[in-house]
Short mmCIF file of C-alpha atoms in Angstrom, two decimals:
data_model
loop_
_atom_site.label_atom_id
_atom_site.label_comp_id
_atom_site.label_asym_id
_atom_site.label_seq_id
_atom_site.Cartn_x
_atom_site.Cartn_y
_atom_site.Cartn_z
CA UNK N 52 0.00 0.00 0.00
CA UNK N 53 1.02 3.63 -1.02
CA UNK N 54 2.05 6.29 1.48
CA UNK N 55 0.22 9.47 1.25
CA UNK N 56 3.47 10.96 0.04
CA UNK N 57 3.98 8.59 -2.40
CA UNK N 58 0.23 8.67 -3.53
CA UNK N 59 0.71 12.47 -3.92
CA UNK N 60 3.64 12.49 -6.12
CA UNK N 61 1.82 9.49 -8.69
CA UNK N 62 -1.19 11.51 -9.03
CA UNK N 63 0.55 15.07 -9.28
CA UNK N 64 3.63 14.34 -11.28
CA UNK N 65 1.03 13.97 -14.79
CA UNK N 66 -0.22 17.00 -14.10
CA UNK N 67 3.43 18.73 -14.30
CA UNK N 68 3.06 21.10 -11.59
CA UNK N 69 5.22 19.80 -9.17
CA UNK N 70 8.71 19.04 -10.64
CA UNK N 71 10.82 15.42 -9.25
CA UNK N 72 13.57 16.47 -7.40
CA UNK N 73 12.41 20.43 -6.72
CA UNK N 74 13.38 20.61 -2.63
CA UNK N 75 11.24 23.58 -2.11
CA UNK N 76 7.92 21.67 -3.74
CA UNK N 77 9.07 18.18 -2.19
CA UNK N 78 9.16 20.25 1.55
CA UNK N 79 5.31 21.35 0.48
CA UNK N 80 4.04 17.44 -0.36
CA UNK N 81 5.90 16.40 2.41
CA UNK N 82 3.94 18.86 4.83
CA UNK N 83 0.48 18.06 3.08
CA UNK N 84 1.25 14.25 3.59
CA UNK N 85 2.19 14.13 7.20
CA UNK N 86 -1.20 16.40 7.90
CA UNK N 87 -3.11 14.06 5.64
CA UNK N 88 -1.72 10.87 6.94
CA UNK N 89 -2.64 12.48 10.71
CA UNK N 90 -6.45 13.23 9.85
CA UNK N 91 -6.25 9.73 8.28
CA UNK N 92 -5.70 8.36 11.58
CA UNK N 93 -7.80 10.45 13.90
CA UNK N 94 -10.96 9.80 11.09
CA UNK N 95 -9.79 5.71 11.99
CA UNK N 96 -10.07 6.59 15.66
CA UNK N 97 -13.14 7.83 14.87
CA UNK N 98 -14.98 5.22 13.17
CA UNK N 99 -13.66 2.89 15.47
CA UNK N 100 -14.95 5.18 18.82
CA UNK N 101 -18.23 5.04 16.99
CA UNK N 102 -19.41 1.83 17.70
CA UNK N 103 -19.71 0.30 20.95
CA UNK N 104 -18.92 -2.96 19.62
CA UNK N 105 -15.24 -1.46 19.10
CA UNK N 106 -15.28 1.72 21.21
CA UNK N 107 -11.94 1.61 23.43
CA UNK N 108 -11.62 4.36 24.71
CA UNK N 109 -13.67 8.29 23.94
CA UNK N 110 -16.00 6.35 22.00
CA UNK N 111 -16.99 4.26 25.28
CA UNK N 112 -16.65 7.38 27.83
CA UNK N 113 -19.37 9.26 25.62
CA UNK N 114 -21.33 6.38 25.51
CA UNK N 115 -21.20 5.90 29.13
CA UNK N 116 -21.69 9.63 30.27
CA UNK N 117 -25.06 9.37 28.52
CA UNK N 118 -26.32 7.21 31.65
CA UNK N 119 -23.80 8.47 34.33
CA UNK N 120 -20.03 8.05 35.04
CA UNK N 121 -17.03 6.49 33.33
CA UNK N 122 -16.33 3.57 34.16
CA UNK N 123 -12.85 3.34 34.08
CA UNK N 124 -11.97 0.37 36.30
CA UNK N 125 -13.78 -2.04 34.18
CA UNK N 126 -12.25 -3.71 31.59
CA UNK N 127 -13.48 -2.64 27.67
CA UNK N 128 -15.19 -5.71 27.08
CA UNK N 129 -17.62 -5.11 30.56
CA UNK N 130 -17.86 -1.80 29.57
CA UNK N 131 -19.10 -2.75 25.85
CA UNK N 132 -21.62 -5.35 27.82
CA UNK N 133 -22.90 -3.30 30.26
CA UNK N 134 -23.79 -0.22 27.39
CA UNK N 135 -25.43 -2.63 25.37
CA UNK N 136 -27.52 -3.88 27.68
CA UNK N 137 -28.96 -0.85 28.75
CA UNK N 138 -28.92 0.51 25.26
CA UNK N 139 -31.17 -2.55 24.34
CA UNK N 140 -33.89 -1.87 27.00
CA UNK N 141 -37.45 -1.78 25.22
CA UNK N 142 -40.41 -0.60 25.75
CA UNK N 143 -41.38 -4.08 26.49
CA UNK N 144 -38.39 -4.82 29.12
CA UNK N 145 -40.39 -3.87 32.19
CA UNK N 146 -40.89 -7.23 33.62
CA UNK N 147 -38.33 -8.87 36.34
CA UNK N 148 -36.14 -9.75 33.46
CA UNK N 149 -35.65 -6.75 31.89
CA UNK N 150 -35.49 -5.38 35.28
CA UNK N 151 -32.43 -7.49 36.15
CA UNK N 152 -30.96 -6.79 32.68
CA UNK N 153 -30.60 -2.53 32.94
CA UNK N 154 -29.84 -3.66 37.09
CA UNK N 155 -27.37 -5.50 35.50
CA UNK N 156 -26.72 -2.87 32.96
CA UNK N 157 -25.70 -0.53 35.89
CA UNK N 158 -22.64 -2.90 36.80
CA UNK N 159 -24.90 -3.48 40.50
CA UNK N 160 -24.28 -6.50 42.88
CA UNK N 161 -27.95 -7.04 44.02
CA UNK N 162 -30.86 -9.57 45.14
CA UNK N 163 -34.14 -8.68 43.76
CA UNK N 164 -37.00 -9.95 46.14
CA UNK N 165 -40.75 -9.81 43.81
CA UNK N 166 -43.60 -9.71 45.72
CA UNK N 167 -46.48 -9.61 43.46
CA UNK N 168 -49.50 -10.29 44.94
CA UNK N 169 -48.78 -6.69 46.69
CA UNK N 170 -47.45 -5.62 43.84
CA UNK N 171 -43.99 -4.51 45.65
CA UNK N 172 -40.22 -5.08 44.76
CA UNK N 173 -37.02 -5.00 46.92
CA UNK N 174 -33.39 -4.41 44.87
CA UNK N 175 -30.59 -4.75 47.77
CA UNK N 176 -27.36 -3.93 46.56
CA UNK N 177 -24.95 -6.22 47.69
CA UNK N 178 -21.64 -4.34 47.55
CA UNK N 179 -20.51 -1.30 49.48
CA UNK N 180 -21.12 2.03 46.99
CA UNK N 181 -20.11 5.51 47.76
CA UNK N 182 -22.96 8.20 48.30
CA UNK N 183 -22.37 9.96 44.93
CA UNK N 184 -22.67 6.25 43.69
CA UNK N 185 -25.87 4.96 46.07
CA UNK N 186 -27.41 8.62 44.26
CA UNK N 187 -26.40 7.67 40.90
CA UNK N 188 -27.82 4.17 40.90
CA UNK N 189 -31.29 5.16 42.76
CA UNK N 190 -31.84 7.50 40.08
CA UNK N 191 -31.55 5.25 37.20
CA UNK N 192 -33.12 2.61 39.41
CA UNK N 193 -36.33 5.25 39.59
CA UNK N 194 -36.03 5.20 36.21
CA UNK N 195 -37.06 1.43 34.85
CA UNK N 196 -39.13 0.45 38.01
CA UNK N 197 -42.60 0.64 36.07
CA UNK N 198 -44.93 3.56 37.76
CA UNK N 199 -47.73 0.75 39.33
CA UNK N 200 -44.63 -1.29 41.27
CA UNK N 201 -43.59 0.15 44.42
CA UNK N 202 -40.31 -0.49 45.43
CA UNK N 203 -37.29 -0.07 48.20
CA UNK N 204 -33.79 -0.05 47.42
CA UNK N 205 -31.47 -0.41 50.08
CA UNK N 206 -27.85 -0.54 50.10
CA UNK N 207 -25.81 -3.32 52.04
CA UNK N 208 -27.52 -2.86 54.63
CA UNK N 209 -27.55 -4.66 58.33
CA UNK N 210 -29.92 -7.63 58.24
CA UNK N 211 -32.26 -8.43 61.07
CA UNK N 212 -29.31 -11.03 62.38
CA UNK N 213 -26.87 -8.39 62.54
CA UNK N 214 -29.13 -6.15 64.55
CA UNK N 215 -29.81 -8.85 66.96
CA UNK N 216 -25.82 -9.55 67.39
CA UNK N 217 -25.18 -5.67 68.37
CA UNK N 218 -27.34 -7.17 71.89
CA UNK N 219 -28.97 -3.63 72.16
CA UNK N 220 -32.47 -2.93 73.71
CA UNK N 221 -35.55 -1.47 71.75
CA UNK N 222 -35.09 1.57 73.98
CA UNK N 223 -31.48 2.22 73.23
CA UNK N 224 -32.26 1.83 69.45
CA UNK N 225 -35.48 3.93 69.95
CA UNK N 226 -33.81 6.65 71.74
CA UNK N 227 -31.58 7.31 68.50
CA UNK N 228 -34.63 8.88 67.00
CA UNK N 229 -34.15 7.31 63.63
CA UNK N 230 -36.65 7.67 60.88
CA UNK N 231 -37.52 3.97 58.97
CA UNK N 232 -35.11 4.72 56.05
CA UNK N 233 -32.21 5.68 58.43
CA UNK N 234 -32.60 2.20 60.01
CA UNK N 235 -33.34 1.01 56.53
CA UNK N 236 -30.33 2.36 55.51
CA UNK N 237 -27.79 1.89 58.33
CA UNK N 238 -24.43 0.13 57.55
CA UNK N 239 -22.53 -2.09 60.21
#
């Protein structure tokens, strides 16, 4: 395959313009060619970062900061996974599978408890997440919970057996005047 410079000089040298050998018009082709050869590879970089499918790197972050953060402790391939899955949702992904799927979507450790009959839904999240994190993934989770389903999120939160082992009396744990989602939300 041809270099740009090389292409240059095939195609111009009919048109007699440009003389062989001429430093001051080889210096000019030169210049053209190195520019050309650069927007050649950013216009790669950009086809590539266009598709999620090969995204590596911009392509991905832009993709990503649609829904929230970067996520750039994951590797490219769970990145690619996790944007496709949400990008993929439907109108008709609002049952517990497409629920799991954009859950999933958000990169969230979780259990999902259904209880249908009341027509109620718990997502625990499983894994420690920062606030700015806990804020990011309750909004989107607001997002795909269908309107008629009320639900709780909670994150890592004590379980009844853990509140038991801390041996404390209903008083003491009255007495720290703490609303349901405080408790609901308290941490070891």
């Amino acid at each position: 395959m041809m270099t740009v410079s090389e292409r240059l000089n095939h195609y111009l040298s009919p048109v007699g313009i440009y003389q062989i050998g001429s430093d001051a018009l080889s210096w000019e082709l030169t210049a053209y060619a190195v520019e050309l050869e650069r927007l050649y590879a950013d216009l790669g970089t950009l086809f590539r970062e266009r598709f999620i499918t090969t995204a590596e790197g911009i392509g991905l972050k832009a993709f990503e900061e649609l829904f929230g953060p970067e996520r750039t402790g994951e590797s490219t391939q769970d990145r690619r996974e996790k944007l496709l899955l949400r990008l993929n949702l439907g109108g008709g992904d609002f049952t517990p599978a497409g629920i799991r799927r954009a859950l999933d979507s958000f990169g969230l450790e979780y259990t999902l408890s259904e209880f249908p009959t009341i027509g109620k839904m718990t997502v625990t999240a499983t894994t420690d997440y920062s606030q700015p994190q806990q804020a990011w993934i309750r909004r989107e989770v607001e997002k795909i919970i269908p309107a008629h389903i009320e639900f709780q999120l909670t994150f890592n939160t004590m379980t009844w057996a853990q509140w038991d082992a801390l041996d404390r009396t209903f008083a003491a744990i009255d007495n720290e005047d703490l609303t349901w989602r405080q408790i609901d939300n308290r941490t070891q």
